[in-house]
PDB file with one MODEL, atoms N, CA, C and O in Angstrom:
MODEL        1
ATOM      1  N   UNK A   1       0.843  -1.178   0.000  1.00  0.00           N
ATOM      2  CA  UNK A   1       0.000   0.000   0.000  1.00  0.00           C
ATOM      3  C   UNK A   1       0.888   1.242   0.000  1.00  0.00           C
ATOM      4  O   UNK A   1       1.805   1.287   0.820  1.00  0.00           O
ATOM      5  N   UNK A   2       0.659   2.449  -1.013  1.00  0.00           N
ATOM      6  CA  UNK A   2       1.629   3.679  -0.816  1.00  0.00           C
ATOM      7  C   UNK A   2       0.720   4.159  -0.006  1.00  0.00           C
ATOM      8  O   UNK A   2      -0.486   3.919   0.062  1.00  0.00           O
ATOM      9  N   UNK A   3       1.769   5.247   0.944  1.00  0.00           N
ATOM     10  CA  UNK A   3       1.199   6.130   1.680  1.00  0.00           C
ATOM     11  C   UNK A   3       1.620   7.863   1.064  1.00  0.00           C
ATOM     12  O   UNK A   3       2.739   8.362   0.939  1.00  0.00           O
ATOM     13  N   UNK A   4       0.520   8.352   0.826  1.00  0.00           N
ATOM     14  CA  UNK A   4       1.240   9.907   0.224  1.00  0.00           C
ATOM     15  C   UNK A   4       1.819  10.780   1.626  1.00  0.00           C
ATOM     16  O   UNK A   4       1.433  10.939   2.784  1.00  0.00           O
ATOM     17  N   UNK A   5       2.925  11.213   0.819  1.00  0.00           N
ATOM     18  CA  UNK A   5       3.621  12.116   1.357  1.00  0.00           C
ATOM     19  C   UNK A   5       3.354  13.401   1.404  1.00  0.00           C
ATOM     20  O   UNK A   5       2.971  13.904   2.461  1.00  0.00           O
ATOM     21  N   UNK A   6       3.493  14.043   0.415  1.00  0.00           N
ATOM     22  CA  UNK A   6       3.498  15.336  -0.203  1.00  0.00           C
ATOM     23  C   UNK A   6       2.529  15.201  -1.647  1.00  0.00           C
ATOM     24  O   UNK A   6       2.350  14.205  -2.349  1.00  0.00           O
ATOM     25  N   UNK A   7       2.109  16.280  -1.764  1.00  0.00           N
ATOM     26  CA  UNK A   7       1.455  16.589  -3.282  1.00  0.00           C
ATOM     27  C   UNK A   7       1.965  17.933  -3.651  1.00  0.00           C
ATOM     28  O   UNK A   7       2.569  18.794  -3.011  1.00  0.00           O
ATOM     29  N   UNK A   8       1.617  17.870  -4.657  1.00  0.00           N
ATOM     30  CA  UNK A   8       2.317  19.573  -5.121  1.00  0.00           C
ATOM     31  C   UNK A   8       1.353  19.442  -6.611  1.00  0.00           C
ATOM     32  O   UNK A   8       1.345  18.478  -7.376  1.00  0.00           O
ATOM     33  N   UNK A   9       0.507  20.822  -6.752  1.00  0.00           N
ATOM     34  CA  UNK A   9      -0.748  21.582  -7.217  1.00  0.00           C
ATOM     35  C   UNK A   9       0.184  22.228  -8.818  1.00  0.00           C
ATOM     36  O   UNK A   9       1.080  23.068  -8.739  1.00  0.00           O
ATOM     37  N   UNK A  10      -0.197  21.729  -9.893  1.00  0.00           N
ATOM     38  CA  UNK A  10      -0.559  22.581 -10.717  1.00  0.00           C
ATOM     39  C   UNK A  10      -1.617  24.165 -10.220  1.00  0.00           C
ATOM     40  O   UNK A  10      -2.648  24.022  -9.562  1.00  0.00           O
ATOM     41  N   UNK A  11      -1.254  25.190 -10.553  1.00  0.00           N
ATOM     42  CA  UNK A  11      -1.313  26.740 -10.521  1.00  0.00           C
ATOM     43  C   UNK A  11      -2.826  26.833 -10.560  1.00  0.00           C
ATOM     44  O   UNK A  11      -3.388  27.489  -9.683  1.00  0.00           O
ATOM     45  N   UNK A  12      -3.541  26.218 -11.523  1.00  0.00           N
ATOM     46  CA  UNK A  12      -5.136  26.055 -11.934  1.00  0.00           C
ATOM     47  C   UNK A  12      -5.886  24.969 -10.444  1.00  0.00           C
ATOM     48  O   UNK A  12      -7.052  25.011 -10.052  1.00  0.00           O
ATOM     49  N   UNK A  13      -4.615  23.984  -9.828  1.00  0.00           N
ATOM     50  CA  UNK A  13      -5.071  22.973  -9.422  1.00  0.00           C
ATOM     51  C   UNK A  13      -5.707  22.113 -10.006  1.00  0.00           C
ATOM     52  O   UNK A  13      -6.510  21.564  -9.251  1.00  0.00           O
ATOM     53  N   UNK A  14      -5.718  21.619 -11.346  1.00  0.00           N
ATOM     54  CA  UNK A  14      -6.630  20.556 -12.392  1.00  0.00           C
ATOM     55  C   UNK A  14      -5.219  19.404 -12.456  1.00  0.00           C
ATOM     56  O   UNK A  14      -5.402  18.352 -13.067  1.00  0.00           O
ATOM     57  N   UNK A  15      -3.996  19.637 -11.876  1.00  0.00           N
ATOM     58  CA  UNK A  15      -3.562  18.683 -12.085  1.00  0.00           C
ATOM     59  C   UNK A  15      -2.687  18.864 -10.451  1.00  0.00           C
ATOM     60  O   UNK A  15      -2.743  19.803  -9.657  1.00  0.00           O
ATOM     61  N   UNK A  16      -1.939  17.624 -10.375  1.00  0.00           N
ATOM     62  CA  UNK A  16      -1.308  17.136  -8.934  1.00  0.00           C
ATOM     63  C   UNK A  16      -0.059  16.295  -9.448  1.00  0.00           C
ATOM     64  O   UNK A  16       0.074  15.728 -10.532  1.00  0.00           O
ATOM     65  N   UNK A  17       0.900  16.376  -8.272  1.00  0.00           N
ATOM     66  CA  UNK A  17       1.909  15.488  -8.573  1.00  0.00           C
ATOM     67  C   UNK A  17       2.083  14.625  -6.717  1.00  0.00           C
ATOM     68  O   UNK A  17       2.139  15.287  -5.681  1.00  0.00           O
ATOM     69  N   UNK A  18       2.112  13.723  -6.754  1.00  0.00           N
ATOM     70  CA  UNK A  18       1.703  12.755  -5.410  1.00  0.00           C
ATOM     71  C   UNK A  18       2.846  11.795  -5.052  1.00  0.00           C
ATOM     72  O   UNK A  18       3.015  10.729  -5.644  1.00  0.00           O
ATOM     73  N   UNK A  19       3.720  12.291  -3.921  1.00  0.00           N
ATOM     74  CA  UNK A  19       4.841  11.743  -3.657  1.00  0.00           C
ATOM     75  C   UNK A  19       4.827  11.204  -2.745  1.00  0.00           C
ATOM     76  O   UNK A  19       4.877  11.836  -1.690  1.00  0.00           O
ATOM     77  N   UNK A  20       4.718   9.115  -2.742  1.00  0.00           N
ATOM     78  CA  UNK A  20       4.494   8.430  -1.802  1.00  0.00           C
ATOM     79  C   UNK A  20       5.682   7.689  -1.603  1.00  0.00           C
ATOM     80  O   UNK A  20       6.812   7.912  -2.036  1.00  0.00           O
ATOM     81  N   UNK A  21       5.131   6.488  -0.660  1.00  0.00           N
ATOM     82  CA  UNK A  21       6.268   5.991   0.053  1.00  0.00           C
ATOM     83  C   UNK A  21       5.570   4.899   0.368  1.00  0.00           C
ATOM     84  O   UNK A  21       4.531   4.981   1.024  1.00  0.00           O
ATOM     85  N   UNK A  22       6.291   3.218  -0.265  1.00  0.00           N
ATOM     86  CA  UNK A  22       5.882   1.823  -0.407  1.00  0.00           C
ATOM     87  C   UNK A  22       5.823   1.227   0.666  1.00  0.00           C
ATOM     88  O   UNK A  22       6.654   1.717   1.430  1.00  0.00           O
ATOM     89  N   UNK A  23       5.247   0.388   1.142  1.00  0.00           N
ATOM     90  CA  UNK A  23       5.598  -0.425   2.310  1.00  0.00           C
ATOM     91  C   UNK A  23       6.921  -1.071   2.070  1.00  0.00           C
ATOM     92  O   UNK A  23       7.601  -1.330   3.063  1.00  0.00           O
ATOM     93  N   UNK A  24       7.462  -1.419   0.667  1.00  0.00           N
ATOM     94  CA  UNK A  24       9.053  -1.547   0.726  1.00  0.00           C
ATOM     95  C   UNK A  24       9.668  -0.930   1.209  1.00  0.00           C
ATOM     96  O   UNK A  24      10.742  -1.459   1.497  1.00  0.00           O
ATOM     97  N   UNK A  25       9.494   0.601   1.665  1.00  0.00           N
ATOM     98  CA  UNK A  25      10.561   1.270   1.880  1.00  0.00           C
ATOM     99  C   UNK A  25      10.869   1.960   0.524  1.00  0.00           C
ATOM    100  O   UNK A  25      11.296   3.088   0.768  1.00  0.00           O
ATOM    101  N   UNK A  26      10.830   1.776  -0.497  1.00  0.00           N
ATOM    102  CA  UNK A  26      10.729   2.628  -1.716  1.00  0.00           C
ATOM    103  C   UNK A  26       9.996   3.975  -1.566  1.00  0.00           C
ATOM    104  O   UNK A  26       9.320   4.243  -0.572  1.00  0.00           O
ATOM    105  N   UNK A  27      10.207   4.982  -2.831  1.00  0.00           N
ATOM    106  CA  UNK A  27       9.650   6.042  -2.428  1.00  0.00           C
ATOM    107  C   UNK A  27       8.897   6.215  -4.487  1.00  0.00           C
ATOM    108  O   UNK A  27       9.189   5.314  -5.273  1.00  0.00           O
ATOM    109  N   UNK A  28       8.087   7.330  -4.932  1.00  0.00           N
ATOM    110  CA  UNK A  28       7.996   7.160  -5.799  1.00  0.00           C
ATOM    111  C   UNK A  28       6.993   8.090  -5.909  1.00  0.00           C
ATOM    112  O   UNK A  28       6.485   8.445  -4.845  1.00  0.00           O
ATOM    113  N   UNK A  29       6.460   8.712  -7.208  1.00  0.00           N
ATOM    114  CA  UNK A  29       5.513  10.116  -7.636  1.00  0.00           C
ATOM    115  C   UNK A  29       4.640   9.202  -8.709  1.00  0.00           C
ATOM    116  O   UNK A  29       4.692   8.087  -9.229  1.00  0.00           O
ATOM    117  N   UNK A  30       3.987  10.130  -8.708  1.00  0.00           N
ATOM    118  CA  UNK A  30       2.552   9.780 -10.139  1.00  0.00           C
ATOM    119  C   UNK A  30       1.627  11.197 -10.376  1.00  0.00           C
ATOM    120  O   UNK A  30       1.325  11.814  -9.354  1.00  0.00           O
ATOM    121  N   UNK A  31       1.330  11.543 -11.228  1.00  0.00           N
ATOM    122  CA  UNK A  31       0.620  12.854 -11.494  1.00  0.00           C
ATOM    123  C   UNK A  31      -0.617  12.568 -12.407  1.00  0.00           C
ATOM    124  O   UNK A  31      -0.819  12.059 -13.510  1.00  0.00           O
ATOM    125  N   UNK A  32      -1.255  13.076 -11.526  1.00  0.00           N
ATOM    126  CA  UNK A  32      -3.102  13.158 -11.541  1.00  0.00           C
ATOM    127  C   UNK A  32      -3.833  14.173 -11.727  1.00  0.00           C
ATOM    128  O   UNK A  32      -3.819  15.276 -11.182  1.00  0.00           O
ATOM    129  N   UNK A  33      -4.655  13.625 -12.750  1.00  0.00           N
ATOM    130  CA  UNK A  33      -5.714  14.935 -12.573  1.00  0.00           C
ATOM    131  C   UNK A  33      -6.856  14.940 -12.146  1.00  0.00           C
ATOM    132  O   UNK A  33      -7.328  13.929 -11.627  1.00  0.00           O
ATOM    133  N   UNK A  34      -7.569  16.114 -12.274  1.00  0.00           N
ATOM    134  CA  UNK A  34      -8.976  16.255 -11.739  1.00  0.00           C
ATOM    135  C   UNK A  34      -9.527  16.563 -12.525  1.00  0.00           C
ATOM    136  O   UNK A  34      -9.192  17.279 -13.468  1.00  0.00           O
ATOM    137  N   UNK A  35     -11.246  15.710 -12.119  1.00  0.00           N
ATOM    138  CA  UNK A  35     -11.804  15.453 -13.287  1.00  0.00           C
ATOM    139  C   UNK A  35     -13.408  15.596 -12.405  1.00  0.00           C
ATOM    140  O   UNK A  35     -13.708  15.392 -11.229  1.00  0.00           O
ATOM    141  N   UNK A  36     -14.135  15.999 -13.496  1.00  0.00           N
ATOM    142  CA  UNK A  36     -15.803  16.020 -13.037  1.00  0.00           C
ATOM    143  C   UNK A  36     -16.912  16.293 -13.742  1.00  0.00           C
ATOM    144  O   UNK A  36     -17.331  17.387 -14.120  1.00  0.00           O
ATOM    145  N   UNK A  37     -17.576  14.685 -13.966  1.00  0.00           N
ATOM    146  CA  UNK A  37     -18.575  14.501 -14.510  1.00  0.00           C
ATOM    147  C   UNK A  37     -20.036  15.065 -13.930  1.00  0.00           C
ATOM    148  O   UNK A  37     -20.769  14.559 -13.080  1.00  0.00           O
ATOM    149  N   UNK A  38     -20.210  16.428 -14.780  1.00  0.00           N
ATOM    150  CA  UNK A  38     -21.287  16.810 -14.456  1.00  0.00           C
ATOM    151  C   UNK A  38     -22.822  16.493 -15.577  1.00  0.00           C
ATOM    152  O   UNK A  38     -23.933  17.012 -15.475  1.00  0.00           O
ATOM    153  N   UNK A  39     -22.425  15.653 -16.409  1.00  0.00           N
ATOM    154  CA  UNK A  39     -23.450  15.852 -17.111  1.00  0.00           C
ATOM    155  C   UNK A  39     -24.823  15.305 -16.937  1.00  0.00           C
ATOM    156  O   UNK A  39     -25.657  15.422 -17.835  1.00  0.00           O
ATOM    157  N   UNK A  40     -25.226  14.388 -15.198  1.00  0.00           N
ATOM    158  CA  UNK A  40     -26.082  14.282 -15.249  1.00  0.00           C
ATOM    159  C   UNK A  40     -26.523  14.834 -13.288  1.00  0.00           C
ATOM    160  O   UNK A  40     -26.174  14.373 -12.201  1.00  0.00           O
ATOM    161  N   UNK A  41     -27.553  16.169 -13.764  1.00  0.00           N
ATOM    162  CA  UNK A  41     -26.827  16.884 -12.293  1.00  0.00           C
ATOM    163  C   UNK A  41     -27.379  16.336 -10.827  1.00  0.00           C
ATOM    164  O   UNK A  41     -27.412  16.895  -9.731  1.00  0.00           O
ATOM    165  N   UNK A  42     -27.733  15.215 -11.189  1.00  0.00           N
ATOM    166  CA  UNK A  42     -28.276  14.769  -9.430  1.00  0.00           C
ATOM    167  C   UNK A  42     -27.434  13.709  -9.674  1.00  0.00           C
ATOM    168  O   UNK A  42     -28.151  12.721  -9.510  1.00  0.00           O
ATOM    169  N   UNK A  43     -25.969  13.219 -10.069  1.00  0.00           N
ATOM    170  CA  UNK A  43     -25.649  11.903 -10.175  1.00  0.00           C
ATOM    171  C   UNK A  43     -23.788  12.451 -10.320  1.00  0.00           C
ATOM    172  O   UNK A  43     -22.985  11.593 -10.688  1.00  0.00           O
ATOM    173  N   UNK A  44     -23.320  13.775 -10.025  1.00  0.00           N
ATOM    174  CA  UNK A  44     -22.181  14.132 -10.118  1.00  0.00           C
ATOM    175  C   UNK A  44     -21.159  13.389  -9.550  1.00  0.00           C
ATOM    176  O   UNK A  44     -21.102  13.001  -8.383  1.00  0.00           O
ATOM    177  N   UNK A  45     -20.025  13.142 -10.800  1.00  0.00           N
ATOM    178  CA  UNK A  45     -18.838  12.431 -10.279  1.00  0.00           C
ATOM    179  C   UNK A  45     -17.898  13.021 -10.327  1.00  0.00           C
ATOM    180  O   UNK A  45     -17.838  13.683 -11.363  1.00  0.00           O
ATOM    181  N   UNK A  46     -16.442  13.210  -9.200  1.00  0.00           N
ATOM    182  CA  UNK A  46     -15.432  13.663  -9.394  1.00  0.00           C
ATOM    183  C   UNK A  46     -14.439  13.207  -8.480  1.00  0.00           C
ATOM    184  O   UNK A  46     -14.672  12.354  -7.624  1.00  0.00           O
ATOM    185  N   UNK A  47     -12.910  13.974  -8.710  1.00  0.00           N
ATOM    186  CA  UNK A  47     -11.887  13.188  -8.153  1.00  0.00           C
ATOM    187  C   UNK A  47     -10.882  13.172  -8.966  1.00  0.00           C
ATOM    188  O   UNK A  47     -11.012  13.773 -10.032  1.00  0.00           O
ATOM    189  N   UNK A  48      -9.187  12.237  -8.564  1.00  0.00           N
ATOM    190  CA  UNK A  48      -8.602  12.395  -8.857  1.00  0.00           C
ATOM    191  C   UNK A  48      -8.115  11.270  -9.899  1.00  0.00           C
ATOM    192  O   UNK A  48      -8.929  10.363  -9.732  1.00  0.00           O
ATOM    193  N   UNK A  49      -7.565  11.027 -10.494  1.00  0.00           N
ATOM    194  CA  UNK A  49      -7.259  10.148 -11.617  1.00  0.00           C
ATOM    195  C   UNK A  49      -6.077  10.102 -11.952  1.00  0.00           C
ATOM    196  O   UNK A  49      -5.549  11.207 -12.071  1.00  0.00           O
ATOM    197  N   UNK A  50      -5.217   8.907 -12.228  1.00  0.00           N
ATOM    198  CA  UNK A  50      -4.185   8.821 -12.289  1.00  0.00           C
ATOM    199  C   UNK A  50      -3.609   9.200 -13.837  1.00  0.00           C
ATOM    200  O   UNK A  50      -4.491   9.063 -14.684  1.00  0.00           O
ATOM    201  N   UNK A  51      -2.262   9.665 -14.391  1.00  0.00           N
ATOM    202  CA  UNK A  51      -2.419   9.817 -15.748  1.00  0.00           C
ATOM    203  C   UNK A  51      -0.772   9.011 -15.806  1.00  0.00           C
ATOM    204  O   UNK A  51       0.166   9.582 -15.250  1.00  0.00           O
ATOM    205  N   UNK A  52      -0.652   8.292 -16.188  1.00  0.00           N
ATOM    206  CA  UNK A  52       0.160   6.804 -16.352  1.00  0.00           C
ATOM    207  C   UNK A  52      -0.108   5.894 -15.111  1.00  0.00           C
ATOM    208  O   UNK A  52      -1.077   5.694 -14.378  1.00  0.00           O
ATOM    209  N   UNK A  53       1.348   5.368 -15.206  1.00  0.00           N
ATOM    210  CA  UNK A  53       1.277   4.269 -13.980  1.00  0.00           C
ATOM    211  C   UNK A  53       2.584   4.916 -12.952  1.00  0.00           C
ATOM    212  O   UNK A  53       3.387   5.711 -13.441  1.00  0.00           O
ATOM    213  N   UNK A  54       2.664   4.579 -11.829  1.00  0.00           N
ATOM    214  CA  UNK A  54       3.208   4.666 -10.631  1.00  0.00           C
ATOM    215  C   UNK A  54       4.889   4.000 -10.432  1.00  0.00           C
ATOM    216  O   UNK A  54       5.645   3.703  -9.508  1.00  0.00           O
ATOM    217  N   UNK A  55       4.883   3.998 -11.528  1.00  0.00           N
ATOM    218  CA  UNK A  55       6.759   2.591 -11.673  1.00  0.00           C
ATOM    219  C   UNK A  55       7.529   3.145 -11.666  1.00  0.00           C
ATOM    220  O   UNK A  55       8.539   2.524 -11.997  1.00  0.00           O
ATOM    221  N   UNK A  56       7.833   5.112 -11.223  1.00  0.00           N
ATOM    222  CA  UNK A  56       8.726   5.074 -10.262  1.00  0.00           C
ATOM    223  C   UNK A  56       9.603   4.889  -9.068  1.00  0.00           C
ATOM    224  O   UNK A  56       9.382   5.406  -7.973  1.00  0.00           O
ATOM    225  N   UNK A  57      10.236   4.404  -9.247  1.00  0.00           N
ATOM    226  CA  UNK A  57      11.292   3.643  -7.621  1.00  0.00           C
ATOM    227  C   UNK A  57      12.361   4.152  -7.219  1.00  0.00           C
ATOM    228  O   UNK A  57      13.347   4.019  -7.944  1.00  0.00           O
ATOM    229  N   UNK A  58      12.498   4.944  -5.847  1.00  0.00           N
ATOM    230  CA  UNK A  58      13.540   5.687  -5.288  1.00  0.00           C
ATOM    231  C   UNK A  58      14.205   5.335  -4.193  1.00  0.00           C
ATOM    232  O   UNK A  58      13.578   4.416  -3.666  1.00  0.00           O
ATOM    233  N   UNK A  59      14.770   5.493  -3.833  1.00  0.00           N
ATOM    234  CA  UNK A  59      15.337   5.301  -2.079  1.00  0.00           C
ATOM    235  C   UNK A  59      14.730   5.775  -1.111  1.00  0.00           C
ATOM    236  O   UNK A  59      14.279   5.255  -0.090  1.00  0.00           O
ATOM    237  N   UNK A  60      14.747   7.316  -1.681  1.00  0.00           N
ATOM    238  CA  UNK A  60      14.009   8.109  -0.547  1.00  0.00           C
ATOM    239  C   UNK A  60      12.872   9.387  -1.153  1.00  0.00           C
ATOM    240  O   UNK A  60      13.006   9.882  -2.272  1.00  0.00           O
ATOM    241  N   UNK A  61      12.127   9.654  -0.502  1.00  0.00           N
ATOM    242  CA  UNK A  61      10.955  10.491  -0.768  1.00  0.00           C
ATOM    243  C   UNK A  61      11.681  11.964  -1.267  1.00  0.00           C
ATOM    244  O   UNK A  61      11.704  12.090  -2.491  1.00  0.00           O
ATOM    245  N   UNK A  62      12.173  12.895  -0.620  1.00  0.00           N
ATOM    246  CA  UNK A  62      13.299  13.416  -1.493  1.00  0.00           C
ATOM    247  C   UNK A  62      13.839  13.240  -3.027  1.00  0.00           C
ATOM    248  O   UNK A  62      13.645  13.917  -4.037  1.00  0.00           O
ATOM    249  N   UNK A  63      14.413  12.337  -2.844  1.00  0.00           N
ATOM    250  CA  UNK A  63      14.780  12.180  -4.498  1.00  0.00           C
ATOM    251  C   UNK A  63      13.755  12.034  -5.554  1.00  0.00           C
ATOM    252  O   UNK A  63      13.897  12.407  -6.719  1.00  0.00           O
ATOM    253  N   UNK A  64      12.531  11.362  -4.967  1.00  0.00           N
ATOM    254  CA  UNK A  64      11.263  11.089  -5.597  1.00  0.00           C
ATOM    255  C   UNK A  64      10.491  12.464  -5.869  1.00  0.00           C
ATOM    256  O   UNK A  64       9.841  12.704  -6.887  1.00  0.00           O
ATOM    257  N   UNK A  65      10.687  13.384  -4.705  1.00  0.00           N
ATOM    258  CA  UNK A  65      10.052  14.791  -5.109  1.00  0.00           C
ATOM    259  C   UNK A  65      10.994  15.596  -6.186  1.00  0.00           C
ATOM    260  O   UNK A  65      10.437  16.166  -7.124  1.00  0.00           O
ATOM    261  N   UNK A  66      12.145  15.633  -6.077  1.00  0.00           N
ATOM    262  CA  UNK A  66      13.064  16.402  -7.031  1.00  0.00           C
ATOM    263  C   UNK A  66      13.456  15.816  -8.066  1.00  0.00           C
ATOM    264  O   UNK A  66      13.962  16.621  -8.848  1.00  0.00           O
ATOM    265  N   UNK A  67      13.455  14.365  -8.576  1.00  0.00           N
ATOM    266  CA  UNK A  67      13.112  14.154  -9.707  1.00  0.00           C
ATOM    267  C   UNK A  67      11.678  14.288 -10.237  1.00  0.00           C
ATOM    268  O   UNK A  67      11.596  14.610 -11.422  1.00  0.00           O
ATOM    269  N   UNK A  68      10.288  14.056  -9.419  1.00  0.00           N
ATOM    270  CA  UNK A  68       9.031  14.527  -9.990  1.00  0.00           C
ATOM    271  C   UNK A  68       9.326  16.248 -10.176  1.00  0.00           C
ATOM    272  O   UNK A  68       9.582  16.515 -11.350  1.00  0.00           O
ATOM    273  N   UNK A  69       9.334  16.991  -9.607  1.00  0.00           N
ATOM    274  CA  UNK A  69       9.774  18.620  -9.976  1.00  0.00           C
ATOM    275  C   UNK A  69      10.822  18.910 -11.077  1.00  0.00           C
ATOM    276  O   UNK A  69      10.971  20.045 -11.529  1.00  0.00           O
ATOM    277  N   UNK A  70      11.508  17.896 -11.473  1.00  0.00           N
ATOM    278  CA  UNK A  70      12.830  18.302 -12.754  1.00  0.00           C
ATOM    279  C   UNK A  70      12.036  17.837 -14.241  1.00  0.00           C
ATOM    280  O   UNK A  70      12.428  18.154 -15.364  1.00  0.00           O
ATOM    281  N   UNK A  71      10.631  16.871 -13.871  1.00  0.00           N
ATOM    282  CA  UNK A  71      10.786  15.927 -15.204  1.00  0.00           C
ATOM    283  C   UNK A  71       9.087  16.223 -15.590  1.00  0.00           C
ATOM    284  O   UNK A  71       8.606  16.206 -16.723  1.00  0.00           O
ATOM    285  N   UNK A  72       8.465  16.454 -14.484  1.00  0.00           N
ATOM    286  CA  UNK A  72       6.965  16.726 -15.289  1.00  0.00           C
ATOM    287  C   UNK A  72       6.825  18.726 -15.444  1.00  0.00           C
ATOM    288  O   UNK A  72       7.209  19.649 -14.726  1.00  0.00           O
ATOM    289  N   UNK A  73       6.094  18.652 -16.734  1.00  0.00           N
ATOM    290  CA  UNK A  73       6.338  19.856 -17.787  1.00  0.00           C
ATOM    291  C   UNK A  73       5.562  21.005 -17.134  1.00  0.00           C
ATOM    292  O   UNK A  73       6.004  22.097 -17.491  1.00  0.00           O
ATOM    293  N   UNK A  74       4.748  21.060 -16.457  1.00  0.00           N
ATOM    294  CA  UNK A  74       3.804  22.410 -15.773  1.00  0.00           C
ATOM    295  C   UNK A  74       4.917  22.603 -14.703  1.00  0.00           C
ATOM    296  O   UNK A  74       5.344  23.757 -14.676  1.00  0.00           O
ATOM    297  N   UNK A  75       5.592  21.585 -13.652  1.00  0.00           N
ATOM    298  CA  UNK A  75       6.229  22.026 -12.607  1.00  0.00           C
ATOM    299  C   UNK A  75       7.528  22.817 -13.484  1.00  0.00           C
ATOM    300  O   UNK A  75       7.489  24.046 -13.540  1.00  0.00           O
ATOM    301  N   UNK A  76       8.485  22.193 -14.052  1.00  0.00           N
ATOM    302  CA  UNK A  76       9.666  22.492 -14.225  1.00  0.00           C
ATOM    303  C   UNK A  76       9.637  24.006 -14.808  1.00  0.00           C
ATOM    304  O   UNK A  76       8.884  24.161 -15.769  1.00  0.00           O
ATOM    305  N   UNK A  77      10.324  25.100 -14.375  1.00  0.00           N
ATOM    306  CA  UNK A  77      10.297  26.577 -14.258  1.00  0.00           C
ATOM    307  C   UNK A  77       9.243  27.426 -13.058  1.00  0.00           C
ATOM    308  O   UNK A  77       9.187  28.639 -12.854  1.00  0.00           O
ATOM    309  N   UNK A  78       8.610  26.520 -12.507  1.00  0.00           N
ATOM    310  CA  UNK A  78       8.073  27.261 -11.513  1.00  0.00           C
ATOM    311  C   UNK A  78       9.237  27.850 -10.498  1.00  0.00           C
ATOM    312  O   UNK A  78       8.920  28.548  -9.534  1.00  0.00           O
TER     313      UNK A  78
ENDMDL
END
């Protein structure tokens, strides 16, 4: 089971970057967005959604945040 660490907000907040930590002891990011189905209005769905898969593997939560901040494209120049 990961446990999140840290998240860090796209500017709009429509997207997230989610820096957890494995019961291995591994550490690792995934970036999600937000999403919400309004088109039927007594039946609204929303939440976060993953956009790949999670198969980054680090040592430590640290390295997992500063390589997620160097490599996905909205963070890098903030």
């Amino acid at each position: 089971m990961n446990e999140a660490i840290d998240e860090i907000y796209s500017e709009d907040r429509a997207r997230r970057i989610v820096i957890y930590r494995r019961s291995s002891g591994s550490s690792g990011y995934g970036e999600e967005y937000f999403f919400r189905n309004d088109y039927f209005p007594d039946d609204v769905v929303e939440g976060w959604a993953s956009l790949g898969d999670c198969a980054s593997h680090y040592d430590r939560t640290e390295t997992a945040k500063a390589e997620a901040m160097a490599s996905v494209s909205w963070v890098v120049g903030c």
